[in-house]
Coordinates of C-alpha atoms and ligand atoms in Angstrom, one line a residue:
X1195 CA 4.5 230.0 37.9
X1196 CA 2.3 230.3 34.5
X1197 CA -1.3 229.3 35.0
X1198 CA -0.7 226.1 32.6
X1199 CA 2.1 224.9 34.8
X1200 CA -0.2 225.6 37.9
X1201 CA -2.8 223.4 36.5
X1202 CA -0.2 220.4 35.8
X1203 CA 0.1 220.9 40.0
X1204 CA -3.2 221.3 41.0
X1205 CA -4.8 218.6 38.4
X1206 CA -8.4 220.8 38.7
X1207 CA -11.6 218.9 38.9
X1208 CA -13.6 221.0 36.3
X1209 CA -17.5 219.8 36.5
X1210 CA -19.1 220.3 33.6
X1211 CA -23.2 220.8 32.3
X1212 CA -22.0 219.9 28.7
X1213 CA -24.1 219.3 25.4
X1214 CA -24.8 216.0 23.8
X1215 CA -22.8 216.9 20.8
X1216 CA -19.4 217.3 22.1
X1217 CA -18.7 215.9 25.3
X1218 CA -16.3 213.5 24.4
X1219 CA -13.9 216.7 23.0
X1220 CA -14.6 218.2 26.1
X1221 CA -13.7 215.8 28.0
X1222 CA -10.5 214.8 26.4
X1223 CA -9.4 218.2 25.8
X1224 CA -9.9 219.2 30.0
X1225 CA -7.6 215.5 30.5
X1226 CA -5.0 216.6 27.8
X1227 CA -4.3 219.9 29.8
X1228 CA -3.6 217.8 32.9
X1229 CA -6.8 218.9 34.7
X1230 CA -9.9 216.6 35.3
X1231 CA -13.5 216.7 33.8
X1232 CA -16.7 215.5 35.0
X1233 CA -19.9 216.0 33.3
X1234 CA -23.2 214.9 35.3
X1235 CA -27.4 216.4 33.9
X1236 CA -28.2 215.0 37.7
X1237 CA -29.6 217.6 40.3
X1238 CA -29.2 215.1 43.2
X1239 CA -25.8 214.8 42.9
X1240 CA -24.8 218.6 41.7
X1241 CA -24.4 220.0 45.8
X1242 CA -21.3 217.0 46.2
X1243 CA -20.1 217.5 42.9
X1244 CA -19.6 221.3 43.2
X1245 CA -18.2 220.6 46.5
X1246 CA -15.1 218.5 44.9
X1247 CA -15.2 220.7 41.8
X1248 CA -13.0 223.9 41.3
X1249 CA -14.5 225.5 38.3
X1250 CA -18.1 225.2 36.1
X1251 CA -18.5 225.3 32.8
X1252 CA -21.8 225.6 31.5
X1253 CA -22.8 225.0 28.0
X1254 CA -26.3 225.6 26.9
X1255 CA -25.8 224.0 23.6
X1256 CA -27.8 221.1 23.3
X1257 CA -30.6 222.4 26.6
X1258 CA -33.9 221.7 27.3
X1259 CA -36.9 222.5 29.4
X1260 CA -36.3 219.2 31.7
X1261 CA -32.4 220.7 31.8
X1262 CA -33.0 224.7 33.0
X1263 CA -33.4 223.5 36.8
X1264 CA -30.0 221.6 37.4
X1265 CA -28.3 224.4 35.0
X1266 CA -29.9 227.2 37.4
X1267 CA -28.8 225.1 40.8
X1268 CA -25.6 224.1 39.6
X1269 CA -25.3 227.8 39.0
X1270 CA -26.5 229.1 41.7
X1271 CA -24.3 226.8 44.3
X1272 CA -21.2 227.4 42.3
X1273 CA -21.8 231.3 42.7
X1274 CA -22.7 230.5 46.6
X1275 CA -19.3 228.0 46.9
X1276 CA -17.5 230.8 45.4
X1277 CA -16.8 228.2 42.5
X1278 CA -15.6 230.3 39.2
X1279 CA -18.7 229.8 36.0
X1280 CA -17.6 230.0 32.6
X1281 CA -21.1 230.0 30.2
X1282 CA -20.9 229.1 26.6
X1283 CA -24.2 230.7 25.2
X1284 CA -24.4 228.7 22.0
X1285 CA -27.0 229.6 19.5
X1286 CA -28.2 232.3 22.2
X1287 CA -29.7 234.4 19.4
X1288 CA -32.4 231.7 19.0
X1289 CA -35.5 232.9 21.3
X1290 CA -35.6 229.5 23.3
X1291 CA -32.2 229.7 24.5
X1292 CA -32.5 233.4 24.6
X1293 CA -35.2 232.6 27.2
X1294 CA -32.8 230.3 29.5
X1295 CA -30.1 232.5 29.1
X1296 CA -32.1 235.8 30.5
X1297 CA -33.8 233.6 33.2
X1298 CA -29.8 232.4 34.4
X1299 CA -28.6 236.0 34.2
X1300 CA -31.4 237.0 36.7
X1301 CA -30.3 234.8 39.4
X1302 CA -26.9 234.0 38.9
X1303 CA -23.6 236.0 37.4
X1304 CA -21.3 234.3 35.2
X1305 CA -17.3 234.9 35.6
X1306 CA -16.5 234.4 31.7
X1307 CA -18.6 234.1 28.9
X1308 CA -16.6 232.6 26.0
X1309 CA -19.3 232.9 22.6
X1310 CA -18.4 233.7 19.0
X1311 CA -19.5 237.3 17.6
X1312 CA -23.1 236.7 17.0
X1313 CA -23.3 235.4 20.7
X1314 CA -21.9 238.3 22.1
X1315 CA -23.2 240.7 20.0
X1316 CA -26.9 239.2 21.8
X1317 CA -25.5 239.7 25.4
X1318 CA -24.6 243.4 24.2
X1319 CA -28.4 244.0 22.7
X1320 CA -26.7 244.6 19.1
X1321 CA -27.7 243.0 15.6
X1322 CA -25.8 240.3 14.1
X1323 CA -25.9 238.0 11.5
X1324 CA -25.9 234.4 12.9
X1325 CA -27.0 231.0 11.3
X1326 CA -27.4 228.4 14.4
X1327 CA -24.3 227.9 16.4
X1328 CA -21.9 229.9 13.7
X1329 CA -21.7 233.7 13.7
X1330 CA -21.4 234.8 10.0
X1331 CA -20.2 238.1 9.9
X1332 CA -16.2 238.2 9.6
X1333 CA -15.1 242.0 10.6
X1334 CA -13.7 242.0 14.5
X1335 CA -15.6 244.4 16.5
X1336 CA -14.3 244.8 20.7
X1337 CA -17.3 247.1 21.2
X1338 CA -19.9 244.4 21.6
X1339 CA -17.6 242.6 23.6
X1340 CA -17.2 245.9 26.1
X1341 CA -20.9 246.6 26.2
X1342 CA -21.7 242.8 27.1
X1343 CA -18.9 242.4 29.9
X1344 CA -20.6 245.8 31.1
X1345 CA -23.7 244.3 31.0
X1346 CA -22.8 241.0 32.5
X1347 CA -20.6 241.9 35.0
X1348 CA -18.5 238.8 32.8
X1349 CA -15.3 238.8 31.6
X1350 CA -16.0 238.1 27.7
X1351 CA -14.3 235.7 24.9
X1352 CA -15.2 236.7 21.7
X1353 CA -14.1 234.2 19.5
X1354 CA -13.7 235.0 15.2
X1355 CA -11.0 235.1 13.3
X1356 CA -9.2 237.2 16.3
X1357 CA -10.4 236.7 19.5
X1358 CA -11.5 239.9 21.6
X1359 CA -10.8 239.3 25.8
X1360 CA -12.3 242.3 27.8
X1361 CA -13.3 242.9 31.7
X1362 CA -15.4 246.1 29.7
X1363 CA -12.3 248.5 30.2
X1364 CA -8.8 246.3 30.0
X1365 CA -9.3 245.0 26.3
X1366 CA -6.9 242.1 24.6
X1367 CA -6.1 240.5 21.4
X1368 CA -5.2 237.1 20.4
X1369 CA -4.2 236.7 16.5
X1370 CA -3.9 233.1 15.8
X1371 CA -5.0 231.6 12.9
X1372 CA -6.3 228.0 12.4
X1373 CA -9.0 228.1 9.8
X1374 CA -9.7 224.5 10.6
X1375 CA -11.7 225.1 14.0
X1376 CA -14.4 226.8 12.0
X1377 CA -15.2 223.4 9.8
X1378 CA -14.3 220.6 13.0
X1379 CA -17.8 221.4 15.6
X1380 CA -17.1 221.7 19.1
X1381 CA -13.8 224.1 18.9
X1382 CA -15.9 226.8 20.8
X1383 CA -17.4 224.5 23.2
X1384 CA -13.4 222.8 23.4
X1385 CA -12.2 226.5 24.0
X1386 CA -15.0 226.9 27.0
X1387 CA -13.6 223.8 28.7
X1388 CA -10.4 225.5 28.6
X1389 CA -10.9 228.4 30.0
X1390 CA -12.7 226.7 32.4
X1391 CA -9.3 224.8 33.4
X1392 CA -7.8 227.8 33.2
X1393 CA -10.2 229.9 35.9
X1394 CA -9.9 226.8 37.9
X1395 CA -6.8 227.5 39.1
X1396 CA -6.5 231.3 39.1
X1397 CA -8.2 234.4 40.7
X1398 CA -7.4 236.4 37.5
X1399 CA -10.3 235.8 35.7
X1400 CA -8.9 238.0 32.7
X1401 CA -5.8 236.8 32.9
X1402 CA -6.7 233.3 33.0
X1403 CA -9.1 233.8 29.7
X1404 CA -6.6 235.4 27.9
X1405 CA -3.8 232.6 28.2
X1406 CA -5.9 230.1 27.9
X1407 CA -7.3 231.6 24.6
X1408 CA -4.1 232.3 23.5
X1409 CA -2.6 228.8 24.2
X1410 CA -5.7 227.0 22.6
X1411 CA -5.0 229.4 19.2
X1412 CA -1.1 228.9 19.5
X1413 CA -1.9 225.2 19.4
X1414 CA -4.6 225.3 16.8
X1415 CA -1.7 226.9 14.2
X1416 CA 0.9 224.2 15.1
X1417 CA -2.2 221.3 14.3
X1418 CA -2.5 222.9 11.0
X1419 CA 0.5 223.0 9.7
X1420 CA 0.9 219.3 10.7
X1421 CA -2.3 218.0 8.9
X1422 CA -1.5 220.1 5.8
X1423 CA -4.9 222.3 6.1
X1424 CA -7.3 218.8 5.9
X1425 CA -10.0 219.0 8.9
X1426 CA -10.4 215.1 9.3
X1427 CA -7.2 214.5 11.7
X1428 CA -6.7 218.5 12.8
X1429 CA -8.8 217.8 16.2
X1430 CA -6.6 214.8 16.8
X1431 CA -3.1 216.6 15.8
X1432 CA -4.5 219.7 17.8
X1433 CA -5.1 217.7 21.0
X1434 CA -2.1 215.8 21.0
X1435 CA -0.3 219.2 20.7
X1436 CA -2.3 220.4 23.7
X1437 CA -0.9 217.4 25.3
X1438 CA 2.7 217.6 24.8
X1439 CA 2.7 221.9 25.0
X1440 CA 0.7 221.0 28.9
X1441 CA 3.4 219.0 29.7
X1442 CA 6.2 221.2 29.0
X1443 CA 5.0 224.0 30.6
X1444 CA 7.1 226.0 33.1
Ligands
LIG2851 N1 -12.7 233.0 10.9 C1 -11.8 232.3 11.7 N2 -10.6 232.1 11.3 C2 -9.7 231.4 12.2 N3 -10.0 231.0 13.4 C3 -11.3 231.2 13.8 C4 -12.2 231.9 13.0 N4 -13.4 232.0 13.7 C5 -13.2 231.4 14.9 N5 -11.9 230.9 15.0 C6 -11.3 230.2 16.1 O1 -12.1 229.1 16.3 C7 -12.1 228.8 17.7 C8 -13.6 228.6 18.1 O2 -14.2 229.8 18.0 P1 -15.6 230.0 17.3 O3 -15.7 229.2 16.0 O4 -15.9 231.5 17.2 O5 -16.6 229.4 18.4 P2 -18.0 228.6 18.1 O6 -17.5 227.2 17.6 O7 -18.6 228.5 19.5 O8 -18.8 229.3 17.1 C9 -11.4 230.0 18.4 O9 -10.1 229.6 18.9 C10 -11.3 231.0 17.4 O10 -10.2 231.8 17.5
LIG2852 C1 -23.8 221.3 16.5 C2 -24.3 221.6 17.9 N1 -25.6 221.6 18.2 C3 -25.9 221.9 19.5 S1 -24.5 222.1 20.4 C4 -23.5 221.8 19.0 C5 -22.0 221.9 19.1 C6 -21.5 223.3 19.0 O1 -20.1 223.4 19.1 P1 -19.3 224.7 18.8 O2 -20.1 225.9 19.2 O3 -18.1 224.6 19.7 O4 -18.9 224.7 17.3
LIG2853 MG1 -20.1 227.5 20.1

């Protein structure tokens, strides 16, 4: 049974510490692939939640200072529930997040780390050109991704124009193309939640990272041809092809 169709079965509960930006395309996009998200910022409730929960996805994209003690809890009970993390390190190059980031990875390991190739390239202690939450550099490099899952311990998802997978040794390719996740915000963060379905359901952590990358690019192509290569009704054609490709898995 594929991971997808295992998903459709199981209907995962997949908690989620998102940002402000994006949480409804997080949301939707977990509920499209026949899994269920829940996103709470309450510590009081995190110990029940992760309880009931069968993966984490943690998203430090919108964080702050009031935020860093549920996000190292949460963290810290998934790893203790044996609860799968998947971290999306947005905008880790700028120091403040830097700062969370190195204080998290002191006390807690992450399963998969799904970042674009300026957020890698941090985790592996390598330059790279980044403005905010975008990487800017276009050529696809697997070594920073195989320094930072040695590093981490993570598996890694290093998203650009092809997306690198790596455990640090195995190292895999997914070659989609859909220009149109660059220009809609909240693709990466979308991609995250995925995996995070994805993990929920599998002890394969590369495995699991690489289909659901795979399946999330696969889609992305079919929404652009359908919206003719215009951004304002690609997230809406992409999810609904999310939706219908979910259902008809095997
Ligand atoms: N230059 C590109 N061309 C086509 N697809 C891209 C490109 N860069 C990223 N993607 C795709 O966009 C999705 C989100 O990745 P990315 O934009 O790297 O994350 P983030 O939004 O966190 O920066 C991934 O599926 C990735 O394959
Ligand atoms: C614009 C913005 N600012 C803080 S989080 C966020 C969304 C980032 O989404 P993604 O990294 O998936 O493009
Ligand atoms: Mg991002």
């Amino acid at each position: 049974m594929s991971i997808l169709t295992q998903i459709q079965k199981v209907q995962p509960l997949v908690l989620n510490l998102a940002n402000q930006v994006t949480t409804q395309r997080v949301a939707d996009i977990i509920s499209f692939l026949g899994a269920s998200p829940l996103m709470t910022k309450e510590i009081q409730e995190i110990e029940s939640l992760l309880t009931i929960a069968d993966a984490l996805v943690v998203n430090i994209g919108t964080i702050s200072e009031s935020d860093v003690p549920i996000f190292l809890k949460a963290c810290q009970l998934a790893n203790q529930m044996h609860k799968p993390i998947v971290l999306d390190p947005v905008a880790v190059n700028v120091p403040y997040r830097a700062s969370v980031v190195k204080q998290l990875l002191s006390a807690v390991s992450f399963d998969i780390i799904r970042g674009n190739a300026a957020e890698i390239a941090w985790f592996a202690d390598k330059k790279a050109v980044s403005k905010g939450i975008d990487a800017l550099e276009l050529v696809v490099s697997p070594e920073n991704a195989k320094i930072a899952a040695k590093k981490t311990g993570a598996v890694i998802v290093q998203t650009g124009k092809t997306d690198v997978v790596t455990d640090g040794t195995e190292v895999l390719f997914v070659s989609t193309d859909s220009p149109l996740f660059k220009v809609n915000v909240g693709c990466g963060d979308m991609l995250s939640a995925t995996i995070g379905a994805f993990v929920a359901v599998s002890d394969n952590l590369i495995q699991s990272a690489y289909e659901a990358t795979k399946f999330f690019g696969e889609a992305g192509e079919q929404a652009t041809e359908q919206v003719q290569n215009l951004p304002g009704g690609f997230i809406n054609a992409f999810l609904d092809e999310i939706y219908q490709k979910a259902r008809e898995a095997k």
